[in-house]
Short mmCIF file of C-alpha atoms in Angstrom, two decimals:
data_model
loop_
_atom_site.label_atom_id
_atom_site.label_comp_id
_atom_site.label_asym_id
_atom_site.label_seq_id
_atom_site.Cartn_x
_atom_site.Cartn_y
_atom_site.Cartn_z
CA MET A 1 -36.52 105.87 106.16
CA SER A 2 -36.84 106.38 102.43
CA SER A 3 -37.51 103.64 99.94
CA LEU A 4 -34.46 101.96 98.47
CA VAL A 5 -32.66 104.07 95.85
CA ASN A 6 -30.03 102.59 93.54
CA GLY A 7 -27.20 105.11 93.46
CA GLN A 8 -25.07 105.72 90.39
CA SER A 9 -21.66 104.08 90.26
CA LEU A 10 -18.58 106.21 89.69
CA TRP A 11 -16.52 105.62 86.55
CA LEU A 12 -12.84 106.55 86.34
CA ARG A 13 -10.26 105.42 83.78
CA GLY A 14 -13.18 104.15 81.70
CA ALA A 15 -14.31 101.56 84.27
CA PRO A 16 -16.73 101.42 87.22
CA VAL A 17 -15.32 101.97 90.71
CA GLY A 18 -16.62 99.95 93.65
CA GLY A 19 -15.99 97.21 96.17
CA ALA A 20 -16.51 94.24 93.83
CA ARG A 21 -16.03 90.61 94.78
CA ALA A 22 -16.90 87.10 93.64
CA GLY A 23 -19.83 85.07 94.92
CA ALA A 24 -20.18 83.51 98.34
CA VAL A 25 -18.78 80.20 99.49
CA GLY A 26 -21.64 77.78 100.03
CA ASP A 27 -24.68 76.54 98.16
CA ALA A 28 -27.07 79.47 97.74
CA ALA A 29 -29.21 77.74 95.11
CA SER A 30 -31.51 76.32 97.78
CA ALA A 31 -31.69 79.54 99.77
CA ASP A 32 -34.71 81.81 99.72
CA SER A 33 -32.57 84.80 98.73
CA ALA A 34 -31.00 85.62 95.37
CA ALA A 35 -28.35 83.32 94.00
CA SER A 36 -24.76 83.94 95.01
CA THR A 37 -23.42 86.00 92.15
CA GLY A 38 -21.03 88.35 93.90
CA GLY A 39 -21.79 92.02 93.37
CA THR A 40 -20.50 95.40 94.46
CA SER A 41 -20.66 97.78 97.39
CA ALA A 42 -19.79 101.45 97.67
CA ALA A 43 -16.29 102.72 96.93
CA ILE A 44 -13.99 104.10 99.61
CA MET A 45 -11.88 107.22 99.22
CA ALA A 46 -9.16 107.03 101.86
CA ILE A 47 -7.89 110.31 103.32
CA ILE A 48 -4.22 111.29 103.13
CA ASN A 49 -3.51 114.82 104.33
CA ARG A 50 -0.13 116.30 103.44
CA THR A 51 -0.55 118.79 106.27
CA THR A 52 0.55 119.33 109.85
CA ASP A 53 -2.70 120.83 111.12
CA SER A 54 -5.63 118.72 109.92
CA PHE A 55 -8.46 118.56 112.48
CA PHE A 56 -7.89 114.82 113.07
CA ALA A 57 -4.34 114.14 114.20
CA GLY A 58 -4.47 110.60 112.81
CA ALA A 59 -4.61 111.99 109.27
CA ARG A 60 -1.59 114.29 109.37
CA GLN A 61 0.85 112.66 106.97
CA MET A 62 3.43 115.21 105.88
CA ASP A 63 6.22 112.65 106.20
CA ASP A 64 6.65 110.87 102.85
CA THR A 65 7.21 107.44 104.37
CA VAL A 66 4.17 107.73 106.64
CA ALA A 67 1.99 108.96 103.78
CA LEU A 68 3.09 106.18 101.44
CA ARG A 69 2.42 103.58 104.12
CA ALA A 70 -1.05 105.08 104.56
CA ALA A 71 -1.71 104.63 100.84
CA GLU A 72 -0.56 101.01 101.00
CA ASN A 73 -2.73 100.31 104.04
CA ALA A 74 -5.73 101.95 102.39
CA LEU A 75 -5.39 99.68 99.37
CA GLU A 76 -4.95 96.56 101.50
CA ASN A 77 -7.97 97.43 103.66
CA GLY A 78 -10.38 97.91 100.78
CA ALA A 79 -10.10 101.45 99.45
CA GLN A 80 -10.25 102.06 95.72
CA ILE A 81 -9.28 105.75 95.87
CA VAL A 82 -6.91 107.88 97.94
CA ASP A 83 -7.79 111.54 98.41
CA ILE A 84 -4.63 113.60 98.84
CA GLY A 85 -4.89 117.09 100.29
CA GLY A 86 -2.28 119.76 100.87
CA VAL A 87 -4.31 122.40 102.71
CA ARG A 88 -6.39 122.13 105.87
CA ALA A 89 -10.06 122.76 105.05
CA GLY A 90 -10.62 125.04 108.04
CA GLY A 91 -8.85 128.19 109.12
CA GLY A 92 -5.14 128.26 109.76
CA PRO A 93 -1.87 129.54 108.34
CA VAL A 94 -1.99 130.65 104.71
CA VAL A 95 -0.83 127.99 102.25
CA SER A 96 0.17 129.42 98.87
CA GLU A 97 -0.58 127.69 95.60
CA SER A 98 3.10 126.94 95.09
CA GLU A 99 3.36 125.40 98.56
CA GLU A 100 0.25 123.29 97.96
CA ILE A 101 1.79 122.01 94.73
CA ARG A 102 5.05 121.23 96.54
CA ARG A 103 3.19 119.19 99.16
CA VAL A 104 0.99 117.24 96.78
CA VAL A 105 2.41 116.78 93.26
CA PRO A 106 5.56 114.77 94.09
CA PHE A 107 3.46 112.45 96.25
CA VAL A 108 0.94 111.93 93.45
CA ASN A 109 3.85 110.87 91.23
CA VAL A 110 5.08 108.37 93.83
CA VAL A 111 1.64 106.85 94.47
CA ARG A 112 1.02 106.49 90.75
CA GLU A 113 4.32 104.64 90.38
CA GLU A 114 4.09 102.47 93.51
CA PHE A 115 0.37 101.61 93.36
CA PRO A 116 -0.81 101.87 89.74
CA GLU A 117 -4.12 100.16 90.54
CA LEU A 118 -5.02 102.82 93.14
CA LEU A 119 -7.13 105.73 91.90
CA ILE A 120 -5.88 109.15 92.94
CA SER A 121 -8.05 112.08 93.97
CA VAL A 122 -6.63 115.45 94.97
CA ASP A 123 -8.53 117.74 97.31
CA THR A 124 -8.05 121.28 95.96
CA TRP A 125 -10.14 124.27 94.96
CA ARG A 126 -7.37 125.82 92.79
CA SER A 127 -7.31 125.22 89.05
CA GLY A 128 -3.54 125.76 88.99
CA VAL A 129 -3.05 122.90 91.45
CA ALA A 130 -5.64 120.80 89.60
CA ARG A 131 -3.69 121.17 86.37
CA GLU A 132 -0.39 120.13 87.99
CA VAL A 133 -1.84 117.04 89.70
CA ALA A 134 -3.76 116.02 86.58
CA ALA A 135 -0.52 116.14 84.60
CA ALA A 136 1.09 114.02 87.32
CA GLY A 137 -1.56 111.31 86.95
CA ALA A 138 -4.48 112.18 89.23
CA ASP A 139 -7.81 110.61 88.28
CA LEU A 140 -10.15 112.97 90.14
CA ILE A 141 -10.28 116.54 91.45
CA ASN A 142 -12.15 116.86 94.74
CA ASP A 143 -13.25 120.50 94.61
CA THR A 144 -14.41 120.83 98.20
CA TRP A 145 -15.13 124.56 97.85
CA ALA A 146 -17.93 124.39 95.32
CA GLY A 147 -16.38 125.88 92.23
CA HIS A 148 -14.80 128.89 93.93
CA ASP A 149 -12.32 128.70 91.05
CA PRO A 150 -14.59 128.10 88.04
CA ASP A 151 -11.74 126.79 85.89
CA VAL A 152 -11.39 123.55 87.90
CA VAL A 153 -14.08 121.79 85.83
CA HIS A 154 -12.37 122.86 82.62
CA VAL A 155 -9.10 121.31 83.82
CA ALA A 156 -10.95 118.06 84.60
CA ALA A 157 -12.52 118.08 81.13
CA GLU A 158 -9.21 118.83 79.42
CA PHE A 159 -7.45 115.89 81.08
CA GLY A 160 -10.41 113.52 80.87
CA ILE A 161 -10.65 113.00 84.64
CA GLY A 162 -13.43 113.22 87.22
CA VAL A 163 -14.54 116.10 89.40
CA VAL A 164 -16.45 116.48 92.67
CA CYS A 165 -19.18 119.13 92.77
CA SER A 166 -19.82 120.29 96.32
CA HIS A 167 -22.12 122.56 98.34
CA THR A 168 -20.72 125.11 100.78
CA GLY A 169 -23.55 127.62 101.03
CA ASN A 170 -21.49 130.19 99.11
CA MET A 171 -18.73 130.19 101.73
CA ILE A 172 -15.26 131.15 100.54
CA PRO A 173 -12.41 128.65 101.04
CA ARG A 174 -11.18 128.01 104.56
CA THR A 175 -13.94 129.92 106.34
CA ASP A 176 -16.42 128.65 108.92
CA PRO A 177 -20.21 129.17 108.88
CA PHE A 178 -21.89 131.53 111.35
CA ARG A 179 -25.64 131.52 111.94
CA VAL A 180 -26.38 130.25 108.45
CA THR A 181 -29.97 129.71 107.38
CA PHE A 182 -31.63 128.00 104.43
CA PRO A 183 -35.27 129.10 104.21
CA ALA A 184 -37.63 126.55 102.74
CA VAL A 185 -38.71 127.19 99.16
CA VAL A 186 -42.05 129.02 99.10
CA GLN A 187 -44.47 128.07 96.36
CA SER A 188 -45.72 130.87 94.13
CA GLY A 189 -48.85 132.45 95.61
CA ALA A 190 -48.50 130.62 98.91
CA GLU A 191 -47.53 131.87 102.32
CA SER A 192 -45.43 128.82 103.05
CA GLY A 193 -44.17 125.65 101.44
CA PRO A 194 -46.34 122.74 100.34
CA ALA A 195 -48.81 121.42 102.88
CA GLY A 196 -47.08 119.02 105.25
CA ALA A 197 -43.59 119.97 104.04
CA ASP A 198 -40.86 119.87 106.65
CA PRO A 199 -39.74 123.46 107.39
CA LYS A 200 -36.18 122.14 107.69
CA ASN A 201 -36.21 121.22 104.00
CA GLY A 202 -34.65 124.53 103.01
CA ILE A 203 -31.21 122.95 103.28
CA ILE A 204 -32.31 120.04 101.08
CA ASP A 205 -33.75 122.39 98.46
CA ASP A 206 -30.56 124.47 98.40
CA VAL A 207 -28.18 121.51 98.23
CA VAL A 208 -30.14 119.70 95.52
CA ALA A 209 -30.46 122.84 93.37
CA THR A 210 -26.79 123.79 93.80
CA LEU A 211 -25.48 120.32 93.03
CA ARG A 212 -27.77 119.89 90.03
CA THR A 213 -26.49 123.18 88.59
CA ALA A 214 -22.84 122.40 89.34
CA ALA A 215 -23.03 118.90 87.88
CA SER A 216 -24.72 120.19 84.73
CA ARG A 217 -21.98 122.80 84.37
CA ALA A 218 -19.29 120.12 84.66
CA VAL A 219 -20.97 117.99 82.01
CA ALA A 220 -21.35 121.01 79.74
CA ALA A 221 -17.62 121.68 80.18
CA GLY A 222 -16.89 118.20 78.83
CA VAL A 223 -16.51 115.99 81.92
CA ASP A 224 -17.92 112.47 81.47
CA PRO A 225 -21.25 112.43 83.40
CA ARG A 226 -20.26 109.11 84.96
CA SER A 227 -17.20 110.85 86.45
CA VAL A 228 -19.12 113.82 87.88
CA ILE A 229 -19.66 113.32 91.61
CA VAL A 230 -22.02 115.29 93.85
CA ASP A 231 -21.17 115.91 97.51
CA PRO A 232 -23.51 117.67 100.00
CA THR A 233 -20.36 118.54 101.96
CA HIS A 234 -21.54 118.10 105.54
CA ASP A 235 -20.34 120.80 107.99
CA PHE A 236 -19.19 123.16 105.21
CA GLY A 237 -21.46 126.22 105.35
CA LYS A 238 -23.87 124.30 107.59
CA ASN A 239 -24.66 123.71 111.23
CA THR A 240 -25.23 120.30 112.82
CA TRP A 241 -29.03 120.45 112.36
CA HIS A 242 -28.47 120.98 108.63
CA SER A 243 -26.04 118.08 108.33
CA LEU A 244 -28.33 115.71 110.23
CA HIS A 245 -31.29 116.62 108.02
CA LEU A 246 -29.13 116.01 104.95
CA MET A 247 -28.32 112.55 106.30
CA ARG A 248 -32.02 111.69 106.53
CA ASN A 249 -32.50 112.81 102.94
CA THR A 250 -29.49 111.27 101.21
CA TYR A 251 -31.86 109.56 98.77
CA ARG A 252 -32.78 112.99 97.38
CA LEU A 253 -29.16 113.40 96.27
CA ALA A 254 -29.02 109.91 94.78
CA GLU A 255 -32.08 110.82 92.70
CA LEU A 256 -30.01 113.47 90.89
CA GLY A 257 -28.52 110.66 88.82
CA PHE A 258 -24.85 111.23 89.64
CA PRO A 259 -22.53 109.27 91.97
CA VAL A 260 -22.93 110.61 95.52
CA LEU A 261 -19.89 111.18 97.74
CA MET A 262 -20.27 111.23 101.51
CA ALA A 263 -17.42 112.92 103.40
CA LEU A 264 -18.63 112.13 106.92
CA SER A 265 -15.53 110.85 108.64
CA ARG A 266 -15.15 112.17 112.21
CA LYS A 267 -16.79 115.47 111.27
CA ASP A 268 -18.07 118.10 113.68
CA PHE A 269 -21.74 117.22 113.17
CA VAL A 270 -20.91 113.75 114.50
CA GLY A 271 -18.89 115.22 117.35
CA GLU A 272 -21.58 117.73 118.34
CA THR A 273 -24.35 115.14 118.13
CA LEU A 274 -22.53 112.79 120.50
CA ASP A 275 -20.47 115.47 122.33
CA VAL A 276 -17.17 113.72 121.61
CA PRO A 277 -13.79 114.88 120.22
CA ALA A 278 -12.45 113.85 116.81
CA ASP A 279 -10.62 110.77 118.10
CA GLU A 280 -13.88 109.36 119.56
CA ARG A 281 -16.14 109.80 116.54
CA LEU A 282 -15.69 106.45 114.79
CA GLU A 283 -18.97 104.87 115.94
CA GLY A 284 -21.00 107.93 115.00
CA THR A 285 -19.27 108.09 111.64
CA LEU A 286 -20.05 104.45 110.91
CA ALA A 287 -23.70 104.89 111.88
CA ALA A 288 -23.99 107.81 109.46
CA THR A 289 -22.16 105.78 106.82
CA ALA A 290 -24.67 102.95 107.06
CA VAL A 291 -27.64 105.31 106.77
CA ALA A 292 -26.19 107.05 103.71
CA ALA A 293 -25.19 103.80 101.99
CA TRP A 294 -28.67 102.36 102.48
CA GLN A 295 -30.09 105.43 100.73
CA GLY A 296 -27.87 105.16 97.66
CA ALA A 297 -24.61 107.00 98.36
CA THR A 298 -21.85 105.20 96.45
CA ILE A 299 -18.53 106.77 97.56
CA PHE A 300 -17.33 107.35 101.13
CA ARG A 301 -14.36 109.48 102.13
CA ALA A 302 -12.89 107.83 105.21
CA HIS A 303 -10.10 107.89 107.75
CA ASP A 304 -10.89 104.38 109.02
CA VAL A 305 -10.84 102.26 105.89
CA ARG A 306 -11.18 98.73 107.26
CA ALA A 307 -14.14 99.53 109.51
CA THR A 308 -15.81 101.51 106.73
CA ARG A 309 -15.30 98.66 104.25
CA ARG A 310 -17.04 96.21 106.57
CA VAL A 311 -19.96 98.52 107.19
CA LEU A 312 -20.43 99.22 103.48
CA ASP A 313 -20.23 95.53 102.57
CA MET A 314 -22.80 94.66 105.25
CA VAL A 315 -25.18 97.36 104.02
CA ALA A 316 -24.68 96.23 100.42
CA ALA A 317 -25.52 92.65 101.42
CA MET A 318 -28.67 93.80 103.23
CA ARG A 319 -29.68 95.85 100.18
CA GLY A 320 -29.16 92.79 97.99
CA ASP A 321 -26.30 94.41 96.07
CA LEU A 322 -23.55 92.10 97.34
CA ALA A 323 -23.42 88.40 98.19
CA PRO A 324 -22.15 87.24 101.60
CA MET A 325 -18.55 86.11 101.77
CA ARG A 326 -19.60 82.71 103.14
CA VAL A 327 -22.92 80.92 103.58
CA THR A 328 -22.77 77.66 105.56
CA ARG A 329 -25.28 78.16 108.37
CA ALA A 330 -28.30 75.86 107.87
CA VAL A 331 -26.72 74.77 104.56
CA ASP A 332 -23.92 72.37 105.51
#
């Protein structure tokens, strides 16, 4: 495991985003650990899919009432952000830009009105959709398809909101990878990479270089650096070996100096690793969440908000970033 890396906090609406709370109940002054001063843990981005065909049936929320209840539950269970999507990431029926807008924009308006404290992200790769949701009050554009539409960052800059920079291995939207490879970087004049380098590091090299370039482009376009998020985008343009190696090297992404988003929830790399379907991937997701949080990831996109909140708070406490809720053992 890597040494501890302090990840960058996300800022939206001019303030930091995270799971903050007050100090612990109990006298910590006599304890061997740091004093009880509260602290923060990673932020949660709860998933709301305005679709009928998302890969996880539990996240299909086309019905307005069901979707609004999901937003309320997310807030109550510890999410700071909801990520609203109108198009399934994988293959499926074509969804036009106008249909995506119809599915998403009215709901953004409702969430903004009903839950003003909840930050709103919209999962889209289209600048036309990004503009409509930004005008409706979205705080963040989650561009899952790695700048396929290069104007997305300019929309984010124009409206003063955040943007997610992702890595998809140059895949086009809604396509699946097939026999993808990421050769390790070869040093000039050498026949292979540095002595002792892991040959699997090609995926790390590619993701780090791509995200560094994309984040720099967003900043150059005028997006606040504190609101530029980097996401290695597990599964997208990658096989399970690639995604697992990225998990082991999350700290490399944190070292880029931008907030790191982990969209791990119930993904195929978890399912293939454990040989389980989407509705049985919670434990694997939470294990991956803990590993990434320990290494400095600061935002987690999740279907299961309450369980994710508890895992992130426990990791934050072990890292020394967050005080326990209560300390009475061997004190009272």
